Short mmCIF file of N, CA and C in Angstrom, two decimals:
data_model
loop_
_atom_site.label_atom_id
_atom_site.label_comp_id
_atom_site.label_asym_id
_atom_site.label_seq_id
_atom_site.Cartn_x
_atom_site.Cartn_y
_atom_site.Cartn_z
N ILE A 1 23.40 23.00 51.73
CA ILE A 1 22.31 23.20 52.17
C ILE A 1 22.11 21.74 53.46
N CYS A 2 21.50 21.20 54.06
CA CYS A 2 21.31 20.06 54.67
C CYS A 2 19.57 20.29 54.76
N TYR A 3 18.62 19.47 54.38
CA TYR A 3 17.89 18.69 55.78
C TYR A 3 17.74 17.37 56.42
N ASN A 4 16.93 18.50 57.30
CA ASN A 4 16.79 17.99 59.08
C ASN A 4 15.39 16.59 59.29
N PRO A 5 15.40 15.59 58.35
CA PRO A 5 13.80 15.55 58.73
C PRO A 5 13.66 14.88 59.79
N LEU A 6 14.05 15.41 60.71
CA LEU A 6 13.87 14.86 62.91
C LEU A 6 12.69 16.40 62.78
N THR A 7 14.16 17.85 62.60
CA THR A 7 12.98 19.04 63.02
C THR A 7 12.89 18.97 61.80
N GLN A 8 12.98 18.69 60.53
CA GLN A 8 11.99 19.34 59.32
C GLN A 8 12.16 20.55 59.13
N HIS A 9 13.64 20.68 58.88
CA HIS A 9 14.58 22.23 58.53
C HIS A 9 14.91 22.14 57.63
N TRP A 10 15.52 23.10 56.53
CA TRP A 10 16.82 22.78 55.87
C TRP A 10 17.71 23.98 56.86
N ARG A 11 19.45 23.56 57.01
CA ARG A 11 20.04 24.60 57.10
C ARG A 11 21.42 24.85 56.47
N TYR A 12 22.08 26.03 56.61
CA TYR A 12 23.34 25.70 55.57
C TYR A 12 24.64 25.02 56.42
N ILE A 13 25.28 24.07 55.99
CA ILE A 13 26.46 23.54 56.50
C ILE A 13 27.74 23.92 56.01
N ASN A 14 28.85 23.99 57.20
CA ASN A 14 30.10 24.29 56.61
C ASN A 14 30.62 23.65 56.63
N SER A 15 31.41 22.85 55.58
CA SER A 15 31.74 21.60 55.82
C SER A 15 33.93 21.46 56.46
N LYS A 16 34.32 20.80 56.69
CA LYS A 16 35.64 21.00 57.19
C LYS A 16 36.59 21.49 55.61
N ASN A 17 35.97 21.00 54.96
CA ASN A 17 36.84 20.69 53.56
C ASN A 17 36.37 21.72 52.46
N GLU A 18 36.58 21.82 51.12
CA GLU A 18 36.45 22.42 49.73
C GLU A 18 35.02 20.58 49.35
N PRO A 19 34.37 21.43 49.46
CA PRO A 19 32.48 20.96 48.77
C PRO A 19 32.80 20.26 47.73
N PRO A 20 32.72 19.80 46.32
CA PRO A 20 33.17 19.55 45.35
C PRO A 20 32.02 20.73 44.75
N GLN A 21 32.56 20.47 42.80
CA GLN A 21 32.14 21.38 42.15
C GLN A 21 30.62 21.57 42.32
N GLU A 22 29.93 22.32 42.04
CA GLU A 22 28.50 22.98 42.21
C GLU A 22 28.29 22.40 40.96
N ARG A 23 27.42 22.02 40.85
CA ARG A 23 25.84 20.94 39.98
C ARG A 23 24.56 21.04 40.27
N SER A 24 24.12 20.64 38.91
CA SER A 24 22.58 20.20 38.95
C SER A 24 21.96 19.07 38.09
N ASN A 25 20.96 18.83 38.93
CA ASN A 25 20.39 17.53 38.10
C ASN A 25 21.06 16.43 38.78
N HIS A 26 21.87 16.33 39.44
CA HIS A 26 22.08 14.87 40.04
C HIS A 26 21.70 14.26 40.90
N SER A 27 22.08 13.02 41.42
CA SER A 27 21.71 12.37 42.61
C SER A 27 22.09 12.32 43.21
N ALA A 28 21.75 12.13 44.72
CA ALA A 28 22.05 11.47 45.66
C ALA A 28 21.46 10.98 47.31
N VAL A 29 21.83 10.22 47.75
CA VAL A 29 21.22 8.80 47.97
C VAL A 29 22.02 9.24 49.76
N VAL A 30 21.18 8.77 50.58
CA VAL A 30 21.87 8.41 52.14
C VAL A 30 22.26 7.36 52.73
N MET A 31 23.24 6.18 53.07
CA MET A 31 23.93 5.15 53.14
C MET A 31 24.69 4.88 54.34
N GLY A 32 23.89 4.73 55.13
CA GLY A 32 24.45 4.50 56.60
C GLY A 32 25.16 5.95 56.82
N ASP A 33 25.87 6.84 57.41
CA ASP A 33 26.19 7.65 57.74
C ASP A 33 26.82 8.57 56.99
N GLN A 34 26.45 8.04 55.71
CA GLN A 34 27.51 8.48 53.99
C GLN A 34 26.01 9.68 52.83
N MET A 35 26.85 10.57 52.06
CA MET A 35 25.06 10.74 51.22
C MET A 35 26.49 10.67 50.59
N ILE A 36 26.08 9.89 49.69
CA ILE A 36 26.46 9.52 48.01
C ILE A 36 25.75 9.92 46.82
N VAL A 37 27.37 11.70 46.58
CA VAL A 37 26.74 12.01 45.67
C VAL A 37 26.91 11.77 43.70
N PHE A 38 26.53 11.71 42.58
CA PHE A 38 26.52 11.25 41.43
C PHE A 38 26.13 12.26 40.23
N GLY A 39 27.21 12.62 39.38
CA GLY A 39 26.82 12.91 37.49
C GLY A 39 26.17 14.49 38.23
N GLY A 40 25.48 14.55 37.24
CA GLY A 40 24.47 16.37 36.95
C GLY A 40 25.27 17.19 35.90
N PHE A 41 24.93 18.60 36.40
CA PHE A 41 25.58 19.20 35.18
C PHE A 41 25.82 20.38 35.76
N ASN A 42 27.63 20.80 35.03
CA ASN A 42 27.70 22.03 35.99
C ASN A 42 27.72 23.44 35.58
N GLY A 43 26.22 22.99 34.27
CA GLY A 43 26.55 24.05 33.71
C GLY A 43 26.77 24.78 32.42
N LEU A 44 28.49 23.39 32.25
CA LEU A 44 28.91 22.91 31.29
C LEU A 44 28.53 22.35 29.95
N ARG A 45 28.58 21.38 31.25
CA ARG A 45 28.55 19.21 30.55
C ARG A 45 27.86 18.84 31.83
N MET A 46 27.68 17.43 31.66
CA MET A 46 27.10 16.55 31.97
C MET A 46 28.39 15.69 32.89
N ASN A 47 28.66 15.41 33.64
CA ASN A 47 29.61 14.59 34.16
C ASN A 47 29.21 13.04 34.90
N ASN A 48 30.38 12.38 34.87
CA ASN A 48 29.69 10.71 36.11
C ASN A 48 31.10 11.35 36.83
N GLU A 49 31.09 12.31 37.92
CA GLU A 49 32.46 12.77 39.23
C GLU A 49 31.08 11.50 40.63
N THR A 50 31.56 11.07 41.22
CA THR A 50 31.08 10.33 42.58
C THR A 50 31.84 10.59 43.47
N VAL A 51 30.87 11.85 44.39
CA VAL A 51 31.68 12.24 45.82
C VAL A 51 30.62 11.71 47.19
N LEU A 52 31.57 11.61 47.98
CA LEU A 52 31.03 10.93 49.54
C LEU A 52 31.01 12.24 50.55
N TYR A 53 29.51 12.54 51.21
CA TYR A 53 30.19 13.29 52.23
C TYR A 53 30.01 12.58 53.19
N SER A 54 30.32 12.59 54.82
CA SER A 54 30.53 11.99 56.00
C SER A 54 29.99 12.82 56.71
N PHE A 55 28.96 12.40 57.30
CA PHE A 55 27.81 13.41 57.91
C PHE A 55 29.29 13.91 59.41
N PRO A 56 29.13 12.15 60.15
CA PRO A 56 30.12 12.14 61.27
C PRO A 56 31.36 13.30 61.17
N GLU A 57 32.23 12.94 60.23
CA GLU A 57 33.38 13.99 60.37
C GLU A 57 33.40 15.19 59.58
N ASN A 58 32.11 15.52 58.67
CA ASN A 58 31.55 17.20 58.07
C ASN A 58 32.91 17.02 57.09
N LYS A 59 33.16 16.42 56.14
CA LYS A 59 33.31 16.37 54.97
C LYS A 59 33.38 16.21 53.92
N TRP A 60 34.21 16.40 52.45
CA TRP A 60 33.56 15.76 51.47
C TRP A 60 34.81 15.07 50.95
N ILE A 61 34.51 13.23 50.76
CA ILE A 61 35.88 12.95 50.23
C ILE A 61 35.49 11.71 48.71
N SER A 62 37.21 12.35 48.07
CA SER A 62 36.67 11.44 47.01
C SER A 62 37.16 10.30 46.81
N PRO A 63 35.89 8.88 46.02
CA PRO A 63 36.15 7.81 46.93
C PRO A 63 37.68 7.58 45.95
N ARG A 64 37.81 6.49 46.08
CA ARG A 64 39.66 5.89 45.97
C ARG A 64 39.26 4.84 43.88
N LYS A 65 39.47 4.74 43.69
CA LYS A 65 39.12 4.73 42.50
C LYS A 65 37.76 3.50 41.56
N LEU A 66 37.22 3.83 41.68
CA LEU A 66 36.23 2.28 41.67
C LEU A 66 36.15 2.34 40.83
N THR A 67 34.99 0.55 40.44
CA THR A 67 35.87 -0.45 39.59
C THR A 67 35.10 -0.19 38.86
N TYR A 68 33.56 0.34 38.36
CA TYR A 68 32.97 0.29 37.21
C TYR A 68 32.01 2.28 37.86
N LEU A 69 32.34 2.56 36.97
CA LEU A 69 31.11 4.17 36.42
C LEU A 69 30.38 4.58 35.26
N PRO A 70 29.33 4.47 35.77
CA PRO A 70 28.44 5.09 34.40
C PRO A 70 28.63 6.27 33.72
N GLU A 71 28.46 5.71 32.46
CA GLU A 71 28.47 7.68 31.22
C GLU A 71 28.27 8.47 32.22
N GLU A 72 28.25 9.59 31.92
CA GLU A 72 27.98 10.58 32.43
C GLU A 72 26.81 11.31 32.43
N ARG A 73 26.14 11.61 32.86
CA ARG A 73 24.55 11.59 33.15
C ARG A 73 23.97 12.77 34.83
N ASP A 74 23.18 13.62 33.92
CA ASP A 74 22.07 14.70 34.40
C ASP A 74 20.85 14.23 34.60
N SER A 75 20.28 14.45 35.36
CA SER A 75 18.42 14.62 35.42
C SER A 75 18.10 12.81 35.09
N HIS A 76 18.63 12.28 36.55
CA HIS A 76 18.34 11.36 36.55
C HIS A 76 18.37 10.67 37.87
N SER A 77 18.27 9.32 38.64
CA SER A 77 17.53 9.48 40.26
C SER A 77 18.71 8.01 39.86
N SER A 78 18.51 7.94 42.08
CA SER A 78 19.43 6.85 42.90
C SER A 78 19.13 6.08 43.12
N CYS A 79 19.73 4.85 43.82
CA CYS A 79 18.48 3.80 45.25
C CYS A 79 19.61 2.82 45.85
N VAL A 80 19.72 3.25 47.10
CA VAL A 80 21.04 2.15 47.12
C VAL A 80 19.96 1.08 47.65
N TYR A 81 21.29 -0.49 47.24
CA TYR A 81 20.81 -1.36 47.37
C TYR A 81 21.18 -2.55 48.08
N ASN A 82 21.00 -2.94 48.67
CA ASN A 82 21.68 -3.78 49.73
C ASN A 82 22.45 -3.45 50.55
#
């Protein structure tokens, strides 16, 4: 589900590929034309998975190896810096 601040409406989107595993208590930030989703709780445990959603491509992307990944967490916040 995606929120459009211009129209102030929520709508369901069908991405071109398989979305990541469902989760709750994750964080998500928008940077440029991508949304970055981090961590959360999958019903069994917390995770530290990072996934990207590309708005122009309408698909989910698993980033290549990240040089630093925080520990598993949920119920946290994120921000874009610089």
